[in-house]
Short mmCIF file of C-alpha atoms in Angstrom, two decimals:
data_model
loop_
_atom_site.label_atom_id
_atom_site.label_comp_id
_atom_site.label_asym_id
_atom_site.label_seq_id
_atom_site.Cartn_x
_atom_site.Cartn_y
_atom_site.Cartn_z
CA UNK A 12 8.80 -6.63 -8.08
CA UNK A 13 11.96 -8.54 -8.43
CA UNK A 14 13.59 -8.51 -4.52
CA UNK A 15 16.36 -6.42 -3.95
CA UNK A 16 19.28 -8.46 -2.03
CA UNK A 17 22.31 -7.54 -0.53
CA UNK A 18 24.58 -5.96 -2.26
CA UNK A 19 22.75 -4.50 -4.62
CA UNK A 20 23.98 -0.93 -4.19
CA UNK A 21 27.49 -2.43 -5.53
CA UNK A 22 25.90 -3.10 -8.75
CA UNK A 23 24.32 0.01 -9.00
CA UNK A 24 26.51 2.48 -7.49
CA UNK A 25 29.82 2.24 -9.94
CA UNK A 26 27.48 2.25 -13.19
CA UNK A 27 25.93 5.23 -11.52
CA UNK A 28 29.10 6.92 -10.94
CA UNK A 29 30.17 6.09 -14.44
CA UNK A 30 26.98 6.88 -16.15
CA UNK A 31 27.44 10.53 -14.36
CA UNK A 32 31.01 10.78 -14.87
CA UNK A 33 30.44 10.64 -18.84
CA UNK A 34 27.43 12.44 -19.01
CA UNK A 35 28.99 15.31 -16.95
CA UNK A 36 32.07 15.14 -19.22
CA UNK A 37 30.49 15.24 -22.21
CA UNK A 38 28.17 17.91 -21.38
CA UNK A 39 30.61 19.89 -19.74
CA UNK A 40 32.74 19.60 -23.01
CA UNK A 41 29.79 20.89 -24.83
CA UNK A 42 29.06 23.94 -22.92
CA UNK A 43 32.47 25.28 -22.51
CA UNK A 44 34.17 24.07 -26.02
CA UNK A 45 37.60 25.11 -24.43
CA UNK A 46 40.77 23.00 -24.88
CA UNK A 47 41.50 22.52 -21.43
CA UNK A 48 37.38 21.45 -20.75
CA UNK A 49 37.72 19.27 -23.31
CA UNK A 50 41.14 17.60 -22.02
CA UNK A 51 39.24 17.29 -18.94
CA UNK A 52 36.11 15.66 -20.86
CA UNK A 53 38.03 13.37 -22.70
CA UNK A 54 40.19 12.16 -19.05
CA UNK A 55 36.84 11.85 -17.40
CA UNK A 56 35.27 9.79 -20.13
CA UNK A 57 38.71 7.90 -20.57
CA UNK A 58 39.17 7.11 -17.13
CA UNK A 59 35.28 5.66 -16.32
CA UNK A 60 35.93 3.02 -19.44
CA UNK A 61 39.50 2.36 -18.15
CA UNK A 62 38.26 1.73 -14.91
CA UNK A 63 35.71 -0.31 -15.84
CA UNK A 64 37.15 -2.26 -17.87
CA UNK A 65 40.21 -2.58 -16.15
CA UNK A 66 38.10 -4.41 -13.07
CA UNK A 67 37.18 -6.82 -15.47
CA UNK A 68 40.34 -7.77 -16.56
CA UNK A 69 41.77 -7.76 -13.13
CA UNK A 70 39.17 -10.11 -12.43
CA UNK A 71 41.41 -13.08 -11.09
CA UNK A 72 40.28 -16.77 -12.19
CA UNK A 73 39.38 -18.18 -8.86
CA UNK A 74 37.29 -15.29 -7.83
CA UNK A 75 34.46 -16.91 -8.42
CA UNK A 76 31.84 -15.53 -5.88
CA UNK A 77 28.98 -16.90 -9.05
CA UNK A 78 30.05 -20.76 -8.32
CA UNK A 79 28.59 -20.29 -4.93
CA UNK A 80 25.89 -17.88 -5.23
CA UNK A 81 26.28 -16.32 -8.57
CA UNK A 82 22.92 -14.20 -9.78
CA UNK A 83 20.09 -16.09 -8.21
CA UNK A 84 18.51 -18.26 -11.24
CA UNK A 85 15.08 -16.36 -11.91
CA UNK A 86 12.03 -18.26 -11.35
CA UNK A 87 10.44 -19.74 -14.35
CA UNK A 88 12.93 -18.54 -17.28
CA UNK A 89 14.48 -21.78 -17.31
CA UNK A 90 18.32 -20.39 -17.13
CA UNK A 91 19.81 -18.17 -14.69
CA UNK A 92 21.80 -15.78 -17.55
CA UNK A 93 19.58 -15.77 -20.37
CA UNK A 94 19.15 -12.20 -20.28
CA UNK A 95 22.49 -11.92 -21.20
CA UNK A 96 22.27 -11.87 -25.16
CA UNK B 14 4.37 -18.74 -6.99
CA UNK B 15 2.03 -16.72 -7.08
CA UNK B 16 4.10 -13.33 -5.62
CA UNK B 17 6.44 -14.21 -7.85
CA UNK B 18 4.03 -14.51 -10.98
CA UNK B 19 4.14 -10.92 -12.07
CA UNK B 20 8.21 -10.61 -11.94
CA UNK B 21 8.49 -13.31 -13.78
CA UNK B 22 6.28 -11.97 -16.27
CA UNK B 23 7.74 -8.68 -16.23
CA UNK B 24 11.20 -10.69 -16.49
CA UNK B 25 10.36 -12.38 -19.29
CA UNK B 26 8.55 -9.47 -21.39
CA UNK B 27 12.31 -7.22 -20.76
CA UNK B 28 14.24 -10.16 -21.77
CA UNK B 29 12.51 -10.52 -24.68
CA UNK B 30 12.76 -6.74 -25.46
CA UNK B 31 15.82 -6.78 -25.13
CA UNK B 32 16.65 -9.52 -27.38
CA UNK B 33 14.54 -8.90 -30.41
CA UNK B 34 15.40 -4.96 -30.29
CA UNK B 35 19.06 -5.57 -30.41
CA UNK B 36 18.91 -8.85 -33.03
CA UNK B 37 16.38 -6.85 -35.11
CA UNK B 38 18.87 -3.54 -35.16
CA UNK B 39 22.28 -5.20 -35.13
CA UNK B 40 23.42 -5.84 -38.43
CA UNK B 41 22.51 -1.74 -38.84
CA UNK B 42 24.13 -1.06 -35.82
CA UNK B 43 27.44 -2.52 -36.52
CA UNK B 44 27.49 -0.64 -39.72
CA UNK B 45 26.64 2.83 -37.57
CA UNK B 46 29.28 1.72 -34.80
CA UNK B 47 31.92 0.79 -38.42
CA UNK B 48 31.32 3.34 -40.53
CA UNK B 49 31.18 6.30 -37.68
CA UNK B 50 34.21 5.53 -36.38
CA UNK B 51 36.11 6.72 -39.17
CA UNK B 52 33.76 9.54 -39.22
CA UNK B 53 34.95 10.72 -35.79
CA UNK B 54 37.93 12.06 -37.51
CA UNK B 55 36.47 13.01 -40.33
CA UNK B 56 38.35 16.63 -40.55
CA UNK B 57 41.68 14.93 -39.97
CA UNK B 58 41.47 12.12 -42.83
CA UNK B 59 39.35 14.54 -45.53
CA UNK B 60 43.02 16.41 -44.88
CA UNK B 61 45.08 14.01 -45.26
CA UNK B 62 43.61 12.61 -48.25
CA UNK B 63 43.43 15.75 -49.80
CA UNK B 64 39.80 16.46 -49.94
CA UNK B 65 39.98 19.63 -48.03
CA UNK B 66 40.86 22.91 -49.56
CA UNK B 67 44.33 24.05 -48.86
CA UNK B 68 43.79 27.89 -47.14
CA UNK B 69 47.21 29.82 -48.19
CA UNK B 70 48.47 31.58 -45.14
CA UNK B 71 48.70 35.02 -45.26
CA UNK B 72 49.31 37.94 -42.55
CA UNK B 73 46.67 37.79 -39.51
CA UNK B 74 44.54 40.55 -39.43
CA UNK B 75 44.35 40.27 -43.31
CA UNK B 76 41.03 42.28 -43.95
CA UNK B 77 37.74 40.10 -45.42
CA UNK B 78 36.00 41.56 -49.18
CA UNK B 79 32.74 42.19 -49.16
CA UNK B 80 30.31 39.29 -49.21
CA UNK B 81 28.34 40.94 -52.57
CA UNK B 82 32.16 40.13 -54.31
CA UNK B 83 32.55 36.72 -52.59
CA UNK B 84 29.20 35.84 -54.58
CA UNK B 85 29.90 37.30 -57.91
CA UNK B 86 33.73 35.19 -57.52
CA UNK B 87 30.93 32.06 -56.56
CA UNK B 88 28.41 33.03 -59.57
CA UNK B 89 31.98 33.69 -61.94
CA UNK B 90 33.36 30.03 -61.13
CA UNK B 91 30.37 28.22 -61.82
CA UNK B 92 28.39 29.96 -64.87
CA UNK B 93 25.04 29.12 -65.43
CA UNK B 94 24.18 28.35 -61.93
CA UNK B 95 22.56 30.37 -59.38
CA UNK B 96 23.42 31.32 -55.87
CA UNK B 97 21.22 29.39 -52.93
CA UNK B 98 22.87 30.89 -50.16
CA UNK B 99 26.36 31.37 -48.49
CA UNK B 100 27.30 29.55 -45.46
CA UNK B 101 29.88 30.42 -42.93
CA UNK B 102 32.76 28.07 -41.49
CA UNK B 103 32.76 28.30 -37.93
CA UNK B 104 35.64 25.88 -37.96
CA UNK B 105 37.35 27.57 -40.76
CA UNK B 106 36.47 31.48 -40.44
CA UNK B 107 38.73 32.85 -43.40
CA UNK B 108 36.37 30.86 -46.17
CA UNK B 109 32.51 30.56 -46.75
CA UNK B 110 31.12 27.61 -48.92
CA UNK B 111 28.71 29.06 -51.70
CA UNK B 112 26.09 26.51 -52.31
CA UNK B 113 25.11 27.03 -56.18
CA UNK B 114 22.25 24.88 -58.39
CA UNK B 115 20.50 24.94 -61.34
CA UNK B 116 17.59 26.78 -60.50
CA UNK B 117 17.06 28.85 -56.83
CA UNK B 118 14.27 26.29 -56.29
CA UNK B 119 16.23 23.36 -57.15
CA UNK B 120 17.11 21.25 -54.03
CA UNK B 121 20.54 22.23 -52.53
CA UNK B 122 22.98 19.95 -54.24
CA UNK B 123 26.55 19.23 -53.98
CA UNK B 124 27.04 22.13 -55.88
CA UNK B 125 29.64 24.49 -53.64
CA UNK B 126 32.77 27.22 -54.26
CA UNK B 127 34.54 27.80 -51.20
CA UNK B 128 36.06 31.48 -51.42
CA UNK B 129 38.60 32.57 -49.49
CA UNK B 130 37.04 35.37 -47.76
CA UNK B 131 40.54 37.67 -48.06
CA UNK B 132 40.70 37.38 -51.87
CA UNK B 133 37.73 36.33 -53.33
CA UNK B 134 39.30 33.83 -54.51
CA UNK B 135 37.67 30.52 -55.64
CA UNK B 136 39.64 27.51 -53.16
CA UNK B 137 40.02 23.92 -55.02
CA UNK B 138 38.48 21.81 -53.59
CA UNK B 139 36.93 17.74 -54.41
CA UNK B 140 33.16 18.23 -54.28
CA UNK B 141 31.25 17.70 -50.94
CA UNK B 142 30.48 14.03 -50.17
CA UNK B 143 32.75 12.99 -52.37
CA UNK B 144 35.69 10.38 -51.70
CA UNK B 145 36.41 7.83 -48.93
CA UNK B 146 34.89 9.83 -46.18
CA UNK B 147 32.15 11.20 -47.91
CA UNK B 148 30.99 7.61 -49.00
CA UNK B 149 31.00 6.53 -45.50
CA UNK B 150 28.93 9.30 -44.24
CA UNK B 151 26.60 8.67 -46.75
CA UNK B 152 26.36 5.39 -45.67
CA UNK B 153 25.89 5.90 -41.94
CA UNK B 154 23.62 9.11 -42.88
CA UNK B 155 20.89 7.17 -45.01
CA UNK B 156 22.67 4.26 -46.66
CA UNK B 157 21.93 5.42 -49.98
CA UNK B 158 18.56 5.65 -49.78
CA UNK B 159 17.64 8.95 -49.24
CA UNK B 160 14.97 9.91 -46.53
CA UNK B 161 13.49 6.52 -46.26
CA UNK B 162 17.12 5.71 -45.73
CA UNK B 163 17.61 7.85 -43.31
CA UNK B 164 14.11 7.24 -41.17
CA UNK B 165 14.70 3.83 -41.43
CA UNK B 166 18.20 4.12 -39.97
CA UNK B 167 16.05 6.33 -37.40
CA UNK B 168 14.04 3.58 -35.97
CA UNK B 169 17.38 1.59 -35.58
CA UNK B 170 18.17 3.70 -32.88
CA UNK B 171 15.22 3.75 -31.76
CA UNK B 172 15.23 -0.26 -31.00
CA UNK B 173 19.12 0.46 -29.74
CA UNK B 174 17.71 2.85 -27.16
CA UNK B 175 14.77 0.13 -26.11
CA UNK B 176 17.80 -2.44 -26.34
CA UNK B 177 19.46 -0.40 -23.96
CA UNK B 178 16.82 0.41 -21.40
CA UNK B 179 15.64 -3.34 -21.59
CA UNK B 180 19.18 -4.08 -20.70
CA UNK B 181 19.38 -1.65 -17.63
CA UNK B 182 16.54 -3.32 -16.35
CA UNK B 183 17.84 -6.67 -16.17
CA UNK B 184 21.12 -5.68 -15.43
CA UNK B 185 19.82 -5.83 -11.98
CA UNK B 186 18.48 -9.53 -11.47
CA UNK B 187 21.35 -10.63 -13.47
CA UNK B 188 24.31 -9.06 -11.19
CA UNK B 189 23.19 -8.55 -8.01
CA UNK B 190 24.93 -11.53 -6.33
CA UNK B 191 28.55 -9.97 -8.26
CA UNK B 192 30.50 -7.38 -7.26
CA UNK B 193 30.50 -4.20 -10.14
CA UNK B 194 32.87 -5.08 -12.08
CA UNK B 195 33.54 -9.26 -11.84
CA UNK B 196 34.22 -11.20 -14.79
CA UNK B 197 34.12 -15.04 -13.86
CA UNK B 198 37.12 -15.84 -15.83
CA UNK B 199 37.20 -19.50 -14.41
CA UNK B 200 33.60 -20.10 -16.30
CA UNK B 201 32.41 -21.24 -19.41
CA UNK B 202 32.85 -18.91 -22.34
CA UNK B 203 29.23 -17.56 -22.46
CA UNK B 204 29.43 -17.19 -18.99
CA UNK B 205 32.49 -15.10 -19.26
CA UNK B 206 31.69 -13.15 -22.38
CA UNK B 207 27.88 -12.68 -20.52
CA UNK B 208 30.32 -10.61 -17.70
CA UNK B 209 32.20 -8.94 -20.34
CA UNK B 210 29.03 -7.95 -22.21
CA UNK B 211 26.93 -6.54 -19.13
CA UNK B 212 30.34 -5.10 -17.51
CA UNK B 213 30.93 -2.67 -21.02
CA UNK B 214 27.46 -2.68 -21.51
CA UNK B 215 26.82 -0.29 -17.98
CA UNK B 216 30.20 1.32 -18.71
CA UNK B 217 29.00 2.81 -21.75
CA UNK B 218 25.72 3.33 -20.96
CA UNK B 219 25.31 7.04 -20.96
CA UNK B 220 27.69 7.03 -23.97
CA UNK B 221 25.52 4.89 -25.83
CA UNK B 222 22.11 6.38 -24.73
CA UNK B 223 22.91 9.93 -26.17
CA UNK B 224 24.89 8.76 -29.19
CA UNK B 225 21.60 6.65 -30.00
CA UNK B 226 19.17 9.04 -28.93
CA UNK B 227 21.27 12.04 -30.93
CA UNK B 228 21.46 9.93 -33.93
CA UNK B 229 17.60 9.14 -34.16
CA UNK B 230 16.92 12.96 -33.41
CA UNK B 231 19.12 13.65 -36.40
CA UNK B 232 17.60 11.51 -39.26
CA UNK B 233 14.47 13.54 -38.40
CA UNK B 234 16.47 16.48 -39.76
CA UNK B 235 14.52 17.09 -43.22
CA UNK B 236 11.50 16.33 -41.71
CA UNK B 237 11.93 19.25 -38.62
CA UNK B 238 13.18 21.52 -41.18
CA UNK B 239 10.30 21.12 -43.37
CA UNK B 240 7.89 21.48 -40.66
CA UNK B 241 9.75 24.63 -39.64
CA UNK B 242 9.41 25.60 -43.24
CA UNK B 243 5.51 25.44 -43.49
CA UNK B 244 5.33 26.87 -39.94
CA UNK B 245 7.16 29.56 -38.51
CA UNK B 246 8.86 30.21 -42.03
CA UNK B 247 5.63 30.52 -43.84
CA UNK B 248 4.15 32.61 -40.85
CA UNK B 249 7.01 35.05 -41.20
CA UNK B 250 6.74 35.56 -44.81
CA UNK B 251 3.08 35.39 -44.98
CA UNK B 252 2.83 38.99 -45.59
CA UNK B 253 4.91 38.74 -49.19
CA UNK B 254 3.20 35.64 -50.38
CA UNK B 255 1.86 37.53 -53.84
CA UNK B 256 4.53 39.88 -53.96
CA UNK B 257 6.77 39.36 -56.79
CA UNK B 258 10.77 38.59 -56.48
CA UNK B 259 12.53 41.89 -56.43
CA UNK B 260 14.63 42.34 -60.10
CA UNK B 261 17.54 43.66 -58.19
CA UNK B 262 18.59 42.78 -54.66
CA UNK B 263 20.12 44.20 -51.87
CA UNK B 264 23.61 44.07 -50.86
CA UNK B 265 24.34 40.96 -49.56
CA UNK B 266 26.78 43.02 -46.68
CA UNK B 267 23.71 44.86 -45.72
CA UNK B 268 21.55 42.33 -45.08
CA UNK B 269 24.08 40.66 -42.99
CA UNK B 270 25.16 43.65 -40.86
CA UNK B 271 21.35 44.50 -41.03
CA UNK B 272 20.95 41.18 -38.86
CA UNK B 273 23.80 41.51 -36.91
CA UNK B 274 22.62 44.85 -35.50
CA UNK B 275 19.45 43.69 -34.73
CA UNK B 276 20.85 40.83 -33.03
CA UNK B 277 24.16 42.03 -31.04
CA UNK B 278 26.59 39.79 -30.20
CA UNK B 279 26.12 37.44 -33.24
CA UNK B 280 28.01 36.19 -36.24
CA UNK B 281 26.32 35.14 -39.69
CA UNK B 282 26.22 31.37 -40.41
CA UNK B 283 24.08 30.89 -43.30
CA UNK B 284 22.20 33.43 -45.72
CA UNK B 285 20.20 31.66 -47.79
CA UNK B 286 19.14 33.70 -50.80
CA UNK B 287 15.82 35.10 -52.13
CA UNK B 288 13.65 32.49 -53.87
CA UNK B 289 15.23 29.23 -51.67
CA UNK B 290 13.76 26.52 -49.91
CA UNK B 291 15.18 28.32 -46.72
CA UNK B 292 13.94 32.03 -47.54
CA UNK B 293 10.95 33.70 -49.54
CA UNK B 294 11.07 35.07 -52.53
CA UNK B 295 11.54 38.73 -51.24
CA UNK B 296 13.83 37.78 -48.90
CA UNK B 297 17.40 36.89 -47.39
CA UNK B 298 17.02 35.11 -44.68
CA UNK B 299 20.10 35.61 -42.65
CA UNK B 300 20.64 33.01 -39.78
CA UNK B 301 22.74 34.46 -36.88
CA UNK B 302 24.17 32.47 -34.19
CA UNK B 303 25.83 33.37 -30.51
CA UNK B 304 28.98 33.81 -29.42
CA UNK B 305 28.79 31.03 -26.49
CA UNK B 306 29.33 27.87 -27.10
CA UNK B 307 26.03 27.03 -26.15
CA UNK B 308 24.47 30.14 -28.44
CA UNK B 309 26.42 29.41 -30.80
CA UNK B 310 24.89 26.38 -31.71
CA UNK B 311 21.54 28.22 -31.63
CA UNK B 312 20.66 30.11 -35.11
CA UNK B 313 17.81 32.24 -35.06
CA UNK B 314 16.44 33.73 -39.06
CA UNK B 315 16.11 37.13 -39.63
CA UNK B 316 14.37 38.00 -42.86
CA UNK B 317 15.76 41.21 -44.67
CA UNK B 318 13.50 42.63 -47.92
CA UNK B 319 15.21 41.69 -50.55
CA UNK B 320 14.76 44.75 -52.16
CA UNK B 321 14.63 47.63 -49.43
CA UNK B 322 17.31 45.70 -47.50
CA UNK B 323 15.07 46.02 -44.27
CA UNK B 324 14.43 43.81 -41.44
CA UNK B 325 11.18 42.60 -41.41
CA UNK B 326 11.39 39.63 -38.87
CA UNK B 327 13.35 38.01 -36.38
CA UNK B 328 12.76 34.77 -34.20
CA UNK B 329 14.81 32.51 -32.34
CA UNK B 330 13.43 28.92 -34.41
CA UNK B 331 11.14 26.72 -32.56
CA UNK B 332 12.19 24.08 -29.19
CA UNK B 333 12.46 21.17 -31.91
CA UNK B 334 15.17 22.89 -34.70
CA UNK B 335 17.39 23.90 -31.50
CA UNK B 336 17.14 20.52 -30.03
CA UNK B 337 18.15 19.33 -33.69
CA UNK B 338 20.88 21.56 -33.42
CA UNK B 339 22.00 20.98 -29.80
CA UNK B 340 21.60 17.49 -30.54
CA UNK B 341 23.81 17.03 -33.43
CA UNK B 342 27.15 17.50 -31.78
CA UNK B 343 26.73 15.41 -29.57
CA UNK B 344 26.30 12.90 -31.58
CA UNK B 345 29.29 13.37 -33.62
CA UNK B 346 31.59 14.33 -30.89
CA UNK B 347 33.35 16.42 -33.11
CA UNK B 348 32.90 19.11 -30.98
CA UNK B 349 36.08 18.64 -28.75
CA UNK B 350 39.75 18.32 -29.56
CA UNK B 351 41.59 15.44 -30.94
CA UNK B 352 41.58 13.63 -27.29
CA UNK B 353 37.82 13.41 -26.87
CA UNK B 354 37.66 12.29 -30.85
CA UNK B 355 40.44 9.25 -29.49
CA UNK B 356 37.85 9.00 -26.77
CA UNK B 357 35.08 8.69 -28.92
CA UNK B 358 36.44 5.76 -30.85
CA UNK B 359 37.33 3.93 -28.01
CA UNK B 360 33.49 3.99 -26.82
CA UNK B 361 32.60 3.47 -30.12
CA UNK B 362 34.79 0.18 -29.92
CA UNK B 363 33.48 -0.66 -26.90
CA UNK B 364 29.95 -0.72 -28.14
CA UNK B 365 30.90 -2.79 -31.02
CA UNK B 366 31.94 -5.34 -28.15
CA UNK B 367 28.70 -4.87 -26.39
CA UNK B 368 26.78 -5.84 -29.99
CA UNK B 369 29.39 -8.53 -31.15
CA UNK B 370 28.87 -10.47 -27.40
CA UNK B 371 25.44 -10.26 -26.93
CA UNK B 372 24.96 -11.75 -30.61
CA UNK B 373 27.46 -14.53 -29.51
CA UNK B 374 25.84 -14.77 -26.28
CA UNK B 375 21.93 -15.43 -28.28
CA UNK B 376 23.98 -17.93 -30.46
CA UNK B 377 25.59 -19.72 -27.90
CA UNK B 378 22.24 -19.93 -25.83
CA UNK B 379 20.24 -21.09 -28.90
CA UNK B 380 22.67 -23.63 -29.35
CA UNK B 381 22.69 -24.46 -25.87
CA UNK B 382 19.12 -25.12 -25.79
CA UNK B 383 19.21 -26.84 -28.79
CA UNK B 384 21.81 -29.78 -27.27
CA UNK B 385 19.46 -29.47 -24.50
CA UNK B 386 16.54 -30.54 -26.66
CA UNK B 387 18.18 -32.95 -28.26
CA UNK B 388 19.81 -34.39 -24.98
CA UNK B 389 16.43 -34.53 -23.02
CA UNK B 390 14.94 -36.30 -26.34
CA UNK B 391 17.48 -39.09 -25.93
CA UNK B 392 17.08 -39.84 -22.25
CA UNK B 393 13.63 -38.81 -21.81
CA UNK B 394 12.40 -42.22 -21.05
CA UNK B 395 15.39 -43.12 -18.63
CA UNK B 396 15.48 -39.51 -16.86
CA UNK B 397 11.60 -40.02 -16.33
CA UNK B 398 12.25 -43.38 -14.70
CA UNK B 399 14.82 -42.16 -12.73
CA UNK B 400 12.63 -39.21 -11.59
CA UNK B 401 9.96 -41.86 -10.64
CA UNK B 402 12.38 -43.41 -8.24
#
């Protein structure tokens, strides 16, 4: 197994959050199929992408933690972000 | 080395998941993610272009004809053809669309009268499937092709669900020294867009996962339905198999309230008449829903003789048709009002990001390793001399 390091509950928690957030939403949405429910639903769901991607785009230049100690290259796969794509 | 041997493996086997599952699938995916976002409003542009009947307003609490009328108005605007069965609006309660063919066996067509159900009277109306938005949905439905269209479009999202579970998992290795969230804007481009594309990618996650997961269980559709039909349809009318079709049939308004009192609490949704791909030949099968939201989305047959006009059977349909039908709205998210549809499209953006960067990301890596090639190629000799030193 891959080592967990520090600060891995930041990378997990928010995502977590999210994932619930939507899932709840849309669900919720489902079940009740009133306008006010579905308001509600579409805030939820509106306000996990905003925030998301709003932390990205707040994201200021120099904060650059990755420079440093950006994801640990993984042993053996030749490039730290190949995952990526 | 060897501690880290099997991570490394494991590494290397979701990476390359994820990568072939999302290059194999996204060319079809970008079409889904294209063509459904129109589709998400699909009521509000078939209205504005004028491919949805205009219902004249009249006084609430105008009273509804009988359904036996409604079919001979159905069977009166389209001679020669035969009634398959009558299906109810739940969106639009004051009309029912008649679906008519050639034969009763004939495979439901786009063959449909909607009646206005307070006058009988025959609504016009541009056929079903017909126009920009019907084009479109035939396109994201089965591209054409029919059901090999349609199960091939299936196994799409099955790779974009594996794409997305291979991506969860190394989410993980890949951000765990960032804060949730980060976007190294003072990187290189792939590095950036890499931020960008795991960043949306865990924001839409659950979005994604039952959108993907809906829209596989749906092109299974024909498939559930015909298994239903040799199954638990073929069960309940096993009794009438030699029986001959009935020369006159029962009201259709019986049948229906016939249901409806066997089942309180329910509305009709479809009847599908005697001699269909949906019934027997001795039999209406009239398909009653709930009035929750959840139930409501649950249909359950009951088969009325044809000719007596009794009930003969009622069951709720089996685990796999209901998860069908759960399934499907949320899929198309047209369940909710015109926020969650805005909603909708702005995930559905969002995941067109997630596919456009992590195509640009495999491009810009390929190239990457290609200059890297090319560059170790051309100093081999001096870089191994200088390693020597």
């Amino acid at each position: 197994m891959m080592r967990p390091a520090r600060g891995t509950h930041r990378i997990w928690t928010a995502p977590i959050l999210v994932a619930f957030a939507m899932l709840a939403g849309l669900v919720g949405a489902l079940l009740t199929e009133n306008a006010l429910m579905d308001g509600l639903a579409a805030l939820i769901l509106f306000g996990a992408l905003a925030w998301s991607v709003g932390l990205g785009l707040r994201s200021p230049r120099t904060r650059d933690r990755g420079l440093r100690g950006g994801p640990r290259p993984v042993p053996g796969t030749g490039s730290q972000h190949r995952a990526g794509g | 080395m060897t501690a880290n041997a099997p991570s490394v493996r494991a590494f290397r086997i979701w990476s390359a998941v994820h990568t072939w599952t999302s290059l194999a699938s996204m060319i079809f995916l970008l079409m889904l993610c294209l063509t459904g976002l129109p589709l998400v409003f699909h009521h509000e542009l078939d209205h504005m272009l004028g491919y949805e009947a205009e219902v004249p307003e009249m006084p609430a609490g105008t009273p509804y004809v009988a359904l036996d009328r409604v079919v001979e108005a159905a069977r009166t605007t389209k001679p020669g053809e035969v009634v398959q069965f009558v299906s109810f609006d739940k969106d639009e309660p004051r009309t029912v669309l008649v679906g008519m063919a050639r034969t009763l066996q004939a495979v439901p067509s786009d063959s449909f009268v909607r009646i206005d159900l307070r006058t009988a009277a025959s609504l016009a109306e541009a056929p079903l499937g017909t126009g920009p938005v019907g084009f479109l949905l035939k396109l994201h439905t089965d591209m054409f092709l029919g059901l090999p269209g349609k199960l091939f479009l299936g196994a799409m999202g099955l790779l974009f669900v594996a794409a997305i579970v291979s991506g969860l998992v190394l989410y993980g290795p890949f951000m765990r020294k960032l804060d949730f969230g980060t976007v190294r804007r003072g990187r290189s481009t792939r590095i950036k867009w890499l931020d960008w594309h795991n960043l949306v990618g865990a924001a839409t996650l659950a979005w994604a996962l039952v959108v993907g997961a809906t829209g596989a269980i749906n092109t299974w559709a024909d498939l559930m339905l015909a298994l239903w039909q040799g199954g638990q349809l073929a069960e309940m009318t096993a009794p009438y198999r030699d029986v001959p079709r009935p020369i006159e049939l029962a009201s259709v308004d019986a049948a229906v309230a016939t249901a409806q009192a066997a089942a309180p609490g329910t509305t009709p949704r479809l009847v599908a008449f005697p001699g269909t791909a949906f019934s027997s030949n001795n039999h209406y099968a009239v398909f009653v829903a709930g009035d929750t939201p959840l139930t409501a989305r649950l249909l359950k047959p009951a088969l009325i003789d044809a000719a007596t006009g009794a009930l003969t059977d009622m069951r709720a349909m089996p685990w796999y048709v209901q998860a069908l039908l759960l399934s499907q709205p949320l899929h198309f998210g047209d369940y909710g009002g015109l926020p969650l549809k805005i909603v909708w499209a702005l995930l559905d953006g969002a995941t067109i990001v997630v596919l456009g960067s992590g195509l640009y990301l495999w491009l810009a890596r390929k190239r990457s390793s290609v200059e890297r090639s090319a560059a170790f190629e051309g100093g081999g000799r001096h870089a191994s001399a200088g390693s020597a030193r």
